[in-house]
Short mmCIF file of C-alpha atoms and ligand atoms in Angstrom, two decimals:
data_model
loop_
_atom_site.label_atom_id
_atom_site.label_comp_id
_atom_site.label_asym_id
_atom_site.label_seq_id
_atom_site.Cartn_x
_atom_site.Cartn_y
_atom_site.Cartn_z
CA UNK X 1 -22.25 38.44 28.08
CA UNK X 2 -23.56 34.91 27.55
CA UNK X 3 -21.26 31.96 26.95
CA UNK X 4 -21.44 28.68 25.08
CA UNK X 5 -19.13 25.84 25.99
CA UNK X 6 -19.13 23.28 23.22
CA UNK X 7 -17.97 20.29 25.21
CA UNK X 8 -16.59 16.97 24.04
CA UNK X 9 -16.94 14.69 27.05
CA UNK X 10 -14.83 11.85 25.66
CA UNK X 11 -15.91 8.26 25.20
CA UNK X 12 -18.23 8.13 28.21
CA UNK X 13 -16.41 7.19 31.40
CA UNK X 14 -16.06 9.90 33.99
CA UNK X 15 -12.25 9.41 34.25
CA UNK X 16 -11.86 9.90 30.51
CA UNK X 17 -13.38 13.37 30.65
CA UNK X 18 -11.05 16.35 30.80
CA UNK X 19 -10.90 18.63 33.81
CA UNK X 20 -12.04 21.50 31.64
CA UNK X 21 -15.06 19.56 30.34
CA UNK X 22 -16.14 18.86 33.92
CA UNK X 23 -15.67 22.50 34.85
CA UNK X 24 -17.69 23.64 31.84
CA UNK X 25 -20.58 21.32 32.61
CA UNK X 26 -20.57 22.17 36.33
CA UNK X 27 -20.47 25.91 35.68
CA UNK X 28 -23.22 26.11 33.06
CA UNK X 29 -26.80 27.11 33.78
CA UNK X 30 -28.12 24.88 31.03
CA UNK X 31 -26.93 21.62 29.51
CA UNK X 32 -28.05 20.84 25.98
CA UNK X 33 -27.49 17.50 24.33
CA UNK X 34 -28.74 14.27 22.86
CA UNK X 35 -30.53 12.49 25.69
CA UNK X 36 -28.16 9.54 25.90
CA UNK X 37 -25.24 11.94 26.31
CA UNK X 38 -27.00 14.02 28.92
CA UNK X 39 -27.59 10.81 30.87
CA UNK X 40 -23.89 9.96 30.64
CA UNK X 41 -22.87 13.24 32.28
CA UNK X 42 -25.89 13.35 34.59
CA UNK X 43 -23.66 12.81 37.65
CA UNK X 44 -22.31 16.31 37.14
CA UNK X 45 -25.68 17.96 36.77
CA UNK X 46 -27.95 18.61 39.73
CA UNK X 47 -29.83 21.85 39.74
CA UNK X 48 -29.39 22.73 36.10
CA UNK X 49 -31.83 23.27 33.35
CA UNK X 50 -31.48 20.38 30.98
CA UNK X 51 -32.52 20.35 27.33
CA UNK X 52 -32.56 16.81 26.05
CA UNK X 53 -33.24 16.36 22.36
CA UNK X 54 -33.41 13.49 19.94
CA UNK X 55 -30.56 12.30 17.77
CA UNK X 56 -31.60 14.14 14.62
CA UNK X 57 -32.39 17.46 16.24
CA UNK X 58 -28.89 18.87 16.14
CA UNK X 59 -29.83 22.10 14.39
CA UNK X 60 -32.54 22.94 16.90
CA UNK X 61 -30.09 22.08 19.71
CA UNK X 62 -27.60 24.59 18.33
CA UNK X 63 -30.29 27.23 17.81
CA UNK X 64 -31.57 26.76 21.34
CA UNK X 65 -28.04 27.12 22.74
CA UNK X 66 -27.47 30.37 20.83
CA UNK X 67 -30.84 31.75 21.93
CA UNK X 68 -30.21 31.02 25.61
CA UNK X 69 -26.65 32.33 25.54
CA UNK X 70 -27.71 35.55 23.82
CA UNK X 71 -30.12 36.06 26.71
CA UNK X 72 -27.09 36.02 29.03
CA UNK X 73 -26.96 32.36 30.10
CA UNK X 74 -23.95 30.10 30.25
CA UNK X 75 -24.76 27.03 28.19
CA UNK X 76 -22.92 23.75 27.70
CA UNK X 77 -23.66 21.98 24.44
CA UNK X 78 -22.36 18.47 24.80
CA UNK X 79 -21.03 15.98 22.25
CA UNK X 80 -19.56 12.57 22.81
CA UNK X 81 -15.87 12.25 22.08
CA UNK X 82 -14.60 15.49 20.59
CA UNK X 83 -17.21 18.13 19.73
CA UNK X 84 -15.22 19.23 16.69
CA UNK X 85 -15.31 15.75 15.09
CA UNK X 86 -18.78 14.89 13.73
CA UNK X 87 -20.02 16.81 16.80
CA UNK X 88 -21.80 20.04 17.65
CA UNK X 89 -18.97 22.60 17.31
CA UNK X 90 -19.42 23.27 13.61
CA UNK X 91 -23.20 23.58 13.88
CA UNK X 92 -23.01 26.10 16.72
CA UNK X 93 -20.66 28.24 14.64
CA UNK X 94 -22.87 27.90 11.57
CA UNK X 95 -25.95 29.11 13.48
CA UNK X 96 -24.00 32.06 14.91
CA UNK X 97 -22.45 33.05 11.58
CA UNK X 98 -25.86 32.96 9.96
CA UNK X 99 -26.97 35.50 12.55
CA UNK X 100 -24.06 37.84 11.75
CA UNK X 101 -22.04 36.98 14.88
CA UNK X 102 -18.30 37.79 14.89
CA UNK X 103 -15.55 36.71 17.32
CA UNK X 104 -15.70 39.14 20.27
CA UNK X 105 -19.51 39.49 20.09
CA UNK X 106 -21.81 37.92 22.66
CA UNK X 107 -22.04 35.04 23.24
CA UNK X 108 -18.49 33.99 23.90
CA UNK X 109 -17.68 30.52 22.50
CA UNK X 110 -15.29 27.99 23.96
CA UNK X 111 -14.79 24.65 22.30
CA UNK X 112 -13.61 22.26 25.03
CA UNK X 113 -11.66 19.43 23.39
CA UNK X 114 -12.39 15.84 24.34
CA UNK X 115 -10.96 12.40 23.56
CA UNK X 116 -12.46 11.39 20.19
CA UNK X 117 -13.70 7.84 19.55
CA UNK X 118 -10.83 7.22 17.14
CA UNK X 119 -8.39 7.67 20.05
CA UNK X 120 -10.38 5.90 22.76
CA UNK X 121 -11.21 2.97 20.48
CA UNK X 122 -7.64 2.74 19.17
CA UNK X 123 -6.34 2.58 22.73
CA UNK X 124 -8.44 -0.53 23.41
CA UNK X 125 -7.09 -2.25 20.30
CA UNK X 126 -3.40 -1.58 20.89
CA UNK X 127 -1.84 0.97 18.55
CA UNK X 128 -3.55 0.78 15.16
CA UNK X 129 -3.24 4.49 14.28
CA UNK X 130 0.52 4.77 14.49
CA UNK X 131 0.89 5.77 10.86
CA UNK X 132 -1.14 8.03 8.54
CA UNK X 133 -4.86 7.43 8.88
CA UNK X 134 -8.17 8.82 7.69
CA UNK X 135 -11.51 8.99 9.38
CA UNK X 136 -14.63 8.51 7.30
CA UNK X 137 -18.23 8.67 8.49
CA UNK X 138 -20.38 6.20 6.60
CA UNK X 139 -23.56 8.12 7.36
CA UNK X 140 -25.02 9.33 4.08
CA UNK X 141 -27.54 11.42 6.01
CA UNK X 142 -25.64 14.64 5.21
CA UNK X 143 -23.08 13.46 2.65
CA UNK X 144 -23.96 11.79 -0.68
CA UNK X 145 -22.82 8.16 -0.86
CA UNK X 146 -20.83 8.82 -4.05
CA UNK X 147 -18.61 11.26 -2.13
CA UNK X 148 -18.12 8.80 0.74
CA UNK X 149 -17.31 5.94 -1.67
CA UNK X 150 -14.75 8.13 -3.42
CA UNK X 151 -13.05 8.87 -0.11
CA UNK X 152 -12.97 5.17 0.82
CA UNK X 153 -11.43 4.46 -2.57
CA UNK X 154 -8.77 7.14 -2.05
CA UNK X 155 -8.01 5.86 1.44
CA UNK X 156 -7.55 2.36 0.03
CA UNK X 157 -5.33 3.61 -2.74
CA UNK X 158 -3.24 5.68 -0.32
CA UNK X 159 -2.73 2.75 2.07
CA UNK X 160 -4.13 4.79 4.95
CA UNK X 161 -5.34 3.16 8.13
CA UNK X 162 -9.10 3.79 8.01
CA UNK X 163 -11.36 4.74 10.92
CA UNK X 164 -15.07 4.37 10.19
CA UNK X 165 -17.52 6.38 12.24
CA UNK X 166 -21.27 5.75 12.06
CA UNK X 167 -20.57 2.47 10.26
CA UNK X 168 -24.05 1.00 10.27
CA UNK X 169 -27.54 1.49 11.64
CA UNK X 170 -30.69 -0.57 11.67
CA UNK X 171 -31.79 0.82 8.33
CA UNK X 172 -28.41 1.65 6.86
CA UNK X 173 -26.49 -1.58 6.22
CA UNK X 174 -25.24 -1.37 2.63
CA UNK X 175 -22.46 1.21 3.23
CA UNK X 176 -20.24 -0.98 5.38
CA UNK X 177 -20.53 -3.84 2.87
CA UNK X 178 -19.61 -1.51 0.03
CA UNK X 179 -16.69 -0.11 2.04
CA UNK X 180 -15.35 -3.61 2.66
CA UNK X 181 -15.64 -4.39 -1.05
CA UNK X 182 -13.70 -1.26 -2.05
CA UNK X 183 -10.91 -1.77 0.47
CA UNK X 184 -10.49 -5.43 -0.54
CA UNK X 185 -9.40 -4.15 -3.95
CA UNK X 186 -6.32 -2.64 -2.32
CA UNK X 187 -5.74 -4.66 0.82
CA UNK X 188 -5.27 -8.27 1.78
CA UNK X 189 -8.33 -10.10 3.17
CA UNK X 190 -6.17 -10.76 6.26
CA UNK X 191 -5.79 -7.06 7.06
CA UNK X 192 -6.43 -6.64 10.80
CA UNK X 193 -9.70 -4.93 11.72
CA UNK X 194 -10.88 -3.79 15.15
CA UNK X 195 -14.54 -3.30 16.05
CA UNK X 196 -15.03 -1.30 19.21
CA UNK X 197 -18.52 -0.85 20.58
CA UNK X 198 -19.26 1.61 23.38
CA UNK X 199 -15.67 2.24 24.38
CA UNK X 200 -15.31 3.10 28.09
CA UNK X 201 -19.01 2.59 28.66
CA UNK X 202 -20.80 -0.24 30.43
CA UNK X 203 -21.55 -2.16 27.24
CA UNK X 204 -17.96 -1.94 25.96
CA UNK X 205 -17.18 -4.75 23.50
CA UNK X 206 -13.99 -5.20 21.50
CA UNK X 207 -13.58 -7.57 18.54
CA UNK X 208 -10.35 -8.15 16.62
CA UNK X 209 -11.04 -9.63 13.20
CA UNK X 210 -9.98 -9.25 9.57
CA UNK X 211 -11.15 -7.27 6.55
CA UNK X 212 -12.58 -10.46 5.10
CA UNK X 213 -14.51 -11.51 8.22
CA UNK X 214 -15.53 -8.20 9.75
CA UNK X 215 -19.14 -8.36 8.56
CA UNK X 216 -19.70 -11.58 10.50
CA UNK X 217 -19.72 -9.60 13.75
CA UNK X 218 -22.17 -7.14 15.18
CA UNK X 219 -21.58 -3.58 13.98
CA UNK X 220 -23.95 -0.79 14.98
CA UNK X 221 -24.26 2.93 15.58
CA UNK X 222 -22.16 2.70 18.72
CA UNK X 223 -19.32 0.94 16.95
CA UNK X 224 -16.13 2.46 15.59
CA UNK X 225 -14.32 0.34 12.99
CA UNK X 226 -10.56 0.58 12.54
CA UNK X 227 -9.02 -1.07 9.46
CA UNK X 228 -5.24 -1.48 9.28
CA UNK X 229 -2.92 -0.51 6.43
CA UNK X 230 -0.77 -2.97 4.46
CA UNK X 231 1.75 -3.33 7.29
CA UNK X 232 -0.60 -3.45 10.28
CA UNK X 233 -0.28 -6.73 12.17
CA UNK X 234 -1.86 -8.67 15.03
CA UNK X 235 -0.04 -9.53 18.18
CA UNK X 236 -2.20 -11.75 20.41
CA UNK X 237 -5.42 -9.73 20.66
CA UNK X 238 -3.76 -6.46 19.78
CA UNK X 239 -3.55 -4.54 16.52
CA UNK X 240 -0.35 -2.65 15.87
CA UNK X 241 0.59 -0.50 12.90
CA UNK X 242 4.35 -0.05 12.65
CA UNK X 243 5.49 3.54 12.92
CA UNK X 244 7.25 3.62 9.58
CA UNK X 245 8.51 1.76 6.60
CA UNK X 246 12.01 0.83 5.64
CA UNK X 247 13.52 -0.16 2.38
CA UNK X 248 13.79 -3.77 1.29
CA UNK X 249 17.07 -4.69 -0.28
CA UNK X 250 18.50 -7.01 -2.89
CA UNK X 251 21.95 -8.22 -3.82
CA UNK X 252 24.26 -6.49 -6.25
CA UNK X 253 25.47 -8.33 -9.34
CA UNK X 254 28.49 -9.78 -7.60
CA UNK X 255 26.42 -11.05 -4.69
CA UNK X 256 27.36 -8.37 -2.15
CA UNK X 257 24.83 -6.14 -0.49
CA UNK X 258 23.47 -3.56 -2.89
CA UNK X 259 23.67 -0.15 -1.32
CA UNK X 260 21.40 2.64 -2.49
CA UNK X 261 19.28 0.17 -4.42
CA UNK X 262 15.96 0.17 -2.62
CA UNK X 263 13.46 -2.54 -3.46
CA UNK X 264 10.09 -1.25 -2.27
CA UNK X 265 9.07 -0.92 1.35
CA UNK X 266 8.68 -3.15 4.35
CA UNK X 267 7.59 -2.32 7.89
CA UNK X 268 10.35 -0.82 9.96
CA UNK X 269 12.05 -2.46 12.91
CA UNK X 270 11.95 -0.12 15.89
CA UNK X 271 12.93 -2.74 18.39
CA UNK X 272 14.25 -1.07 21.50
CA UNK X 273 15.64 -4.32 22.82
CA UNK X 274 18.02 -5.70 20.23
CA UNK X 275 18.14 -9.09 21.91
CA UNK X 276 14.38 -9.64 21.84
CA UNK X 277 13.04 -11.93 19.12
CA UNK X 278 11.81 -9.75 16.27
CA UNK X 279 8.33 -10.29 14.89
CA UNK X 280 8.65 -11.56 11.27
CA UNK X 281 6.72 -8.48 10.06
CA UNK X 282 9.61 -6.34 11.20
CA UNK X 283 12.46 -8.14 9.52
CA UNK X 284 13.88 -6.36 6.50
CA UNK X 285 13.40 -8.61 3.52
CA UNK X 286 16.19 -9.82 1.29
CA UNK X 287 15.07 -10.41 -2.29
CA UNK X 288 17.27 -12.24 -4.73
CA UNK X 289 16.85 -13.94 -8.13
CA UNK X 290 18.36 -17.38 -8.65
CA UNK X 291 18.76 -19.70 -11.64
CA UNK X 292 20.60 -22.98 -12.26
CA UNK X 293 22.46 -21.66 -15.31
CA UNK X 294 22.22 -19.76 -18.56
CA UNK X 295 21.37 -22.79 -20.72
CA UNK X 296 20.68 -25.22 -17.90
CA UNK X 297 17.03 -25.14 -16.78
CA UNK X 298 17.27 -27.95 -14.24
CA UNK X 299 17.51 -27.46 -10.52
CA UNK X 300 18.72 -30.53 -8.69
CA UNK X 301 16.58 -31.87 -5.87
CA UNK X 302 19.33 -30.95 -3.48
CA UNK X 303 19.38 -27.36 -4.73
CA UNK X 304 15.59 -27.17 -4.36
CA UNK X 305 15.75 -28.46 -0.81
CA UNK X 306 18.47 -26.03 0.11
CA UNK X 307 16.53 -23.13 -1.44
CA UNK X 308 13.53 -24.09 0.64
CA UNK X 309 15.73 -24.08 3.74
CA UNK X 310 17.03 -20.61 2.89
CA UNK X 311 13.49 -19.28 2.41
CA UNK X 312 12.49 -20.79 5.75
CA UNK X 313 8.95 -20.79 7.13
CA UNK X 314 8.29 -17.13 6.51
CA UNK X 315 9.99 -16.66 3.13
CA UNK X 316 8.59 -17.24 -0.37
CA UNK X 317 9.88 -18.66 -3.65
CA UNK X 318 8.33 -17.34 -6.87
CA UNK X 319 8.88 -18.53 -10.41
CA UNK X 320 9.24 -15.73 -12.99
CA UNK X 321 8.91 -15.45 -16.79
CA UNK X 322 12.64 -14.64 -16.80
CA UNK X 323 13.49 -18.29 -15.92
CA UNK X 324 14.49 -17.37 -12.40
CA UNK X 325 13.22 -18.12 -8.94
CA UNK X 326 12.84 -15.09 -6.71
CA UNK X 327 13.62 -15.80 -3.10
CA UNK X 328 12.15 -13.47 -0.51
CA UNK X 329 13.82 -14.07 2.80
CA UNK X 330 12.69 -12.03 5.82
CA UNK X 331 15.76 -11.22 7.84
CA UNK X 332 18.04 -12.88 5.26
CA UNK X 333 21.70 -12.06 5.77
CA UNK X 334 23.08 -10.99 2.36
CA UNK X 335 26.55 -12.36 2.94
CA UNK X 336 25.40 -15.73 4.22
CA UNK X 337 22.74 -16.12 1.55
CA UNK X 338 24.99 -15.23 -1.37
CA UNK X 339 27.73 -17.49 -0.03
CA UNK X 340 25.34 -20.43 0.27
CA UNK X 341 23.87 -19.85 -3.20
CA UNK X 342 27.37 -19.80 -4.69
CA UNK X 343 28.20 -23.06 -2.88
CA UNK X 344 25.12 -24.59 -4.46
CA UNK X 345 26.43 -23.58 -7.89
CA UNK X 346 23.48 -21.30 -8.59
CA UNK X 347 23.52 -18.05 -10.53
CA UNK X 348 22.44 -15.11 -8.40
CA UNK X 349 21.21 -11.74 -9.58
CA UNK X 350 19.47 -8.69 -8.16
CA UNK X 351 15.73 -8.09 -8.30
CA UNK X 352 14.41 -4.94 -9.90
CA UNK X 353 14.74 -2.92 -13.08
CA UNK X 354 17.57 -4.78 -14.66
CA UNK X 355 18.85 -6.32 -17.86
CA UNK X 356 18.00 -10.01 -18.05
CA UNK X 357 19.44 -12.54 -20.39
CA UNK X 358 16.78 -15.16 -21.04
CA UNK X 359 18.28 -18.00 -23.02
CA UNK X 360 16.67 -21.15 -24.38
CA UNK X 361 17.72 -24.65 -23.28
CA UNK X 362 19.69 -25.21 -26.53
CA UNK X 363 17.59 -28.30 -27.22
CA UNK X 364 18.67 -29.73 -23.89
CA UNK X 365 22.31 -29.47 -24.85
CA UNK X 366 22.10 -30.73 -28.46
CA UNK X 367 22.75 -27.36 -30.06
CA UNK X 368 25.55 -26.10 -27.93
CA UNK X 369 27.53 -24.07 -30.45
CA UNK X 370 26.25 -20.65 -29.39
CA UNK X 371 26.15 -21.24 -25.61
CA UNK X 372 29.50 -19.51 -24.92
CA UNK X 373 28.08 -16.29 -26.40
CA UNK X 374 24.98 -16.51 -24.23
CA UNK X 375 27.16 -17.08 -21.19
CA UNK X 376 29.36 -14.15 -22.07
CA UNK X 377 26.33 -11.88 -22.47
CA UNK X 378 24.99 -13.13 -19.15
CA UNK X 379 28.27 -12.38 -17.45
CA UNK X 380 28.50 -8.89 -18.94
CA UNK X 381 24.92 -7.70 -18.75
CA UNK X 382 22.59 -9.82 -16.62
CA UNK X 383 21.48 -7.94 -13.54
CA UNK X 384 22.82 -4.60 -14.75
CA UNK X 385 20.58 -1.78 -13.58
CA UNK X 386 18.43 -0.32 -16.38
CA UNK X 387 15.87 2.50 -16.85
CA UNK X 388 13.23 -0.24 -17.01
CA UNK X 389 13.20 -4.03 -17.30
CA UNK X 390 15.16 -5.09 -20.39
CA UNK X 391 14.97 -8.66 -21.66
CA UNK X 392 17.53 -10.05 -24.02
CA UNK X 393 16.23 -13.24 -25.59
CA UNK X 394 18.89 -15.65 -26.79
CA UNK X 395 17.86 -18.69 -28.87
CA UNK X 396 20.29 -21.29 -30.10
CA UNK X 397 18.60 -22.27 -33.37
CA UNK X 398 16.19 -20.91 -35.97
CA UNK X 399 13.21 -22.58 -34.30
CA UNK X 400 13.57 -19.92 -31.60
CA UNK X 401 11.04 -21.85 -29.56
CA UNK X 402 11.75 -19.75 -26.46
CA UNK X 403 10.44 -16.72 -28.37
CA UNK X 404 13.56 -14.54 -28.41
CA UNK X 405 12.07 -12.42 -31.19
CA UNK X 406 9.36 -11.22 -28.78
CA UNK X 407 11.85 -9.72 -26.33
CA UNK X 408 13.28 -6.19 -26.27
CA UNK X 409 16.42 -7.52 -27.87
CA UNK X 410 16.31 -10.88 -29.61
CA UNK X 411 19.37 -12.83 -30.71
CA UNK X 412 18.82 -15.97 -32.77
CA UNK X 413 21.63 -18.27 -33.89
CA UNK X 414 21.07 -19.68 -37.38
CA UNK X 415 23.56 -21.77 -39.35
CA UNK X 416 26.69 -20.26 -37.82
CA UNK X 417 25.53 -16.65 -37.75
CA UNK X 418 23.31 -14.45 -35.63
CA UNK X 419 20.13 -12.58 -36.42
CA UNK X 420 19.27 -9.52 -34.39
CA UNK X 421 15.74 -8.41 -33.53
CA UNK X 422 14.98 -5.16 -31.76
CA UNK X 423 11.97 -3.61 -30.05
CA UNK X 424 9.74 -6.63 -29.43
CA UNK X 425 6.85 -6.20 -27.03
CA UNK X 426 5.60 -9.38 -25.45
CA UNK X 427 2.64 -7.98 -23.53
CA UNK X 428 0.54 -4.89 -23.05
CA UNK X 429 -2.24 -3.83 -25.36
CA UNK X 430 -0.36 -3.97 -28.68
CA UNK X 431 2.11 -6.84 -28.49
CA UNK X 432 4.42 -7.42 -31.43
CA UNK X 433 7.67 -9.16 -32.30
CA UNK X 434 10.87 -7.21 -32.63
CA UNK X 435 12.02 -5.95 -36.00
CA UNK X 436 14.80 -7.88 -37.67
CA UNK X 437 17.54 -5.28 -38.06
CA UNK X 438 20.47 -7.49 -39.03
CA UNK X 439 21.35 -11.02 -40.05
CA UNK X 440 24.54 -12.86 -40.87
CA UNK X 441 26.31 -11.40 -37.85
CA UNK X 442 29.55 -13.32 -37.26
CA UNK X 443 29.53 -14.89 -33.77
CA UNK X 444 32.63 -13.02 -32.67
CA UNK X 445 30.77 -9.70 -33.12
CA UNK X 446 27.49 -10.49 -31.40
CA UNK X 447 28.49 -9.77 -27.80
CA UNK X 448 29.94 -6.37 -28.66
CA UNK X 449 26.86 -5.39 -30.68
CA UNK X 450 24.37 -6.32 -27.96
CA UNK X 451 26.49 -4.65 -25.35
CA UNK X 452 26.61 -1.38 -27.30
CA UNK X 453 22.81 -1.43 -27.74
CA UNK X 454 22.23 -2.03 -24.04
CA UNK X 455 24.75 0.62 -23.04
CA UNK X 456 23.19 3.21 -25.30
CA UNK X 457 19.69 2.45 -23.98
CA UNK X 458 20.93 2.62 -20.42
CA UNK X 459 22.61 5.98 -20.95
CA UNK X 460 20.02 7.73 -23.12
CA UNK X 461 16.56 6.43 -22.23
CA UNK X 462 14.25 8.46 -20.02
CA UNK X 463 13.68 7.05 -16.55
CA UNK X 464 11.25 4.09 -16.79
CA UNK X 465 11.21 4.27 -20.61
CA UNK X 466 10.77 0.79 -22.08
CA UNK X 467 13.18 -0.29 -24.79
CA UNK X 468 10.55 -0.44 -27.56
CA UNK X 469 9.42 3.09 -26.69
CA UNK X 470 13.00 4.26 -26.76
CA UNK X 471 13.44 2.72 -30.22
CA UNK X 472 10.28 4.37 -31.49
CA UNK X 473 11.29 7.72 -30.09
CA UNK X 474 14.86 7.73 -31.41
CA UNK X 475 14.38 5.60 -34.55
CA UNK X 476 17.87 4.25 -34.06
CA UNK X 477 20.08 2.50 -31.56
CA UNK X 478 23.82 1.81 -31.91
CA UNK X 479 23.56 2.45 -35.62
CA UNK X 480 20.61 0.07 -36.16
CA UNK X 481 17.76 1.91 -37.80
CA UNK X 482 14.25 1.31 -36.73
CA UNK X 483 11.81 2.15 -39.49
CA UNK X 484 8.72 0.79 -37.85
CA UNK X 485 7.89 -1.48 -40.81
CA UNK X 486 7.67 -4.51 -38.59
CA UNK X 487 4.79 -2.78 -36.92
CA UNK X 488 3.16 -1.33 -40.02
CA UNK X 489 -0.22 -2.62 -38.95
CA UNK X 490 0.15 -1.40 -35.42
CA UNK X 491 -2.66 0.85 -34.33
CA UNK X 492 -2.18 3.53 -31.68
CA UNK X 493 -2.64 1.67 -28.39
CA UNK X 494 -5.59 2.95 -26.41
CA UNK X 495 -4.46 1.74 -23.04
CA UNK X 496 -1.62 4.27 -22.95
CA UNK X 497 1.24 1.93 -22.26
N1 SAH C 501 -17.81 13.40 18.31
C1 SAH C 501 -17.63 11.99 18.36
C2 SAH C 501 -18.21 11.27 17.14
C3 SAH C 501 -19.71 11.32 17.03
S1 SAH C 501 -20.32 10.48 15.66
C4 SAH C 501 -16.15 11.67 18.54
O1 SAH C 501 -15.33 12.56 18.49
O2 SAH C 501 -15.85 10.52 18.78
C5 SAH C 501 -20.95 9.02 16.39
C6 SAH C 501 -20.04 7.84 16.11
O3 SAH C 501 -18.90 7.95 16.93
C7 SAH C 501 -20.64 6.50 16.43
O4 SAH C 501 -21.40 6.00 15.35
C8 SAH C 501 -19.40 5.66 16.66
O5 SAH C 501 -18.87 5.29 15.42
C9 SAH C 501 -18.45 6.67 17.29
N2 SAH C 501 -18.40 6.61 18.76
C10 SAH C 501 -18.70 7.62 19.61
N3 SAH C 501 -18.49 7.23 20.87
C11 SAH C 501 -18.05 5.96 20.84
C12 SAH C 501 -17.67 5.00 21.84
N4 SAH C 501 -17.70 5.29 23.13
N5 SAH C 501 -17.27 3.78 21.43
C13 SAH C 501 -17.23 3.47 20.13
N6 SAH C 501 -17.57 4.33 19.15
C14 SAH C 501 -17.99 5.56 19.50
#
């Protein structure tokens, strides 16, 4: 009975070849392979018949191997790396199957696994493949480019680390440019990228660069490209992808640590040595929203300076449409941060799907009559967890220059009484103001009314259901009817939101 070893000989260096691969090559009568590869293993071959073929003659290589093995020979078909990854293993099986071969028939087949380029190249870069990754060959020789582009797109979307085989050749240069363009839609330009040419061979060359700059370096047919995911980072000349993600956290309404209230994902700290300085990428991030007051829109210079100190060199401060600053503090200690913010006299609230009271500035304190009601609503509802973001606009006079009527719930104070607007939609593809559902509300009733509306929405809405959708679906909230007349001209949105 003849035998075919389909051998992956690893990246190229003798020491990187498995014992079994060496055995297979040494114990075969004939070695078949692309000439460069045969030269790489030539040290193991002395008196053997050698069939060297060109790069594109893979099918004839497989056919030749099957023919010789059927005649009773032991044949080694060699691939670089792993023969089952863009190598010869599949082709040998395809040729055999076409000829009606079944397992147990002659010739016997043994696929000898080898170290694939994705592993050898990753090892030279550090540890870029520590989390989910995909491997994509950019050669459109056997796969239509549309299929490859779709896979790159999916890999970008799925935040996979991406390994690119066959990235570029003399004639084929467009694919790597297109791949960079697609991935930049999903990933930061700073994403670490490793280019490894001829790993474990004489001409080995390793470049650590970024997604933005990678095309400024030589990339060829002997290069494997490894592109990090959103949490991959550089450490000196190394590329490391953290092994997992952990949850970010925010503060609860009273400033304590909010348990069970995840805020997205950050790279995980797996530090084995708790005393070692932790790389900023690894620090769990504290996110917290801060404002100077309900009616007061002015931060003092001192408060601003202290906020900057809290954010530190690695944190960020972002201004939001909800009149708050969001502080993102890597490694922020919740107790210390909330204590300091309270000392500074700032209002603190959690980040996430919450109720937000967005009040006007009451004409910089000239129209103060309704402020106590805004403050009471803030105290009762601001920061309360909701099915989706819920904005309560509160304006202290009929000018309503802060646009309360555009919010989910709008409360406008006019000549001693309140008007109530429900179901406004500030953005999206069919924005509209809320519908006026009541006017002449005595001030002493307004807090109770708004609270009952918010409570009902919180209890009855579907997860993620926006307030205006909830109103449209139910036609009523807390006894206020929604007849849709405010939106009589509204056409069915086409964008689906
Ligand atoms: N069977 C091989 C892949 C063959 S496809 C494996 O498992 O690794 C050929 C591609 O593999 C090349 O274009 C290059 O992207 C990659 N490659 C193979 N050997 C390599 C090496 N020593 N260094 C860098 N990349 C290599």
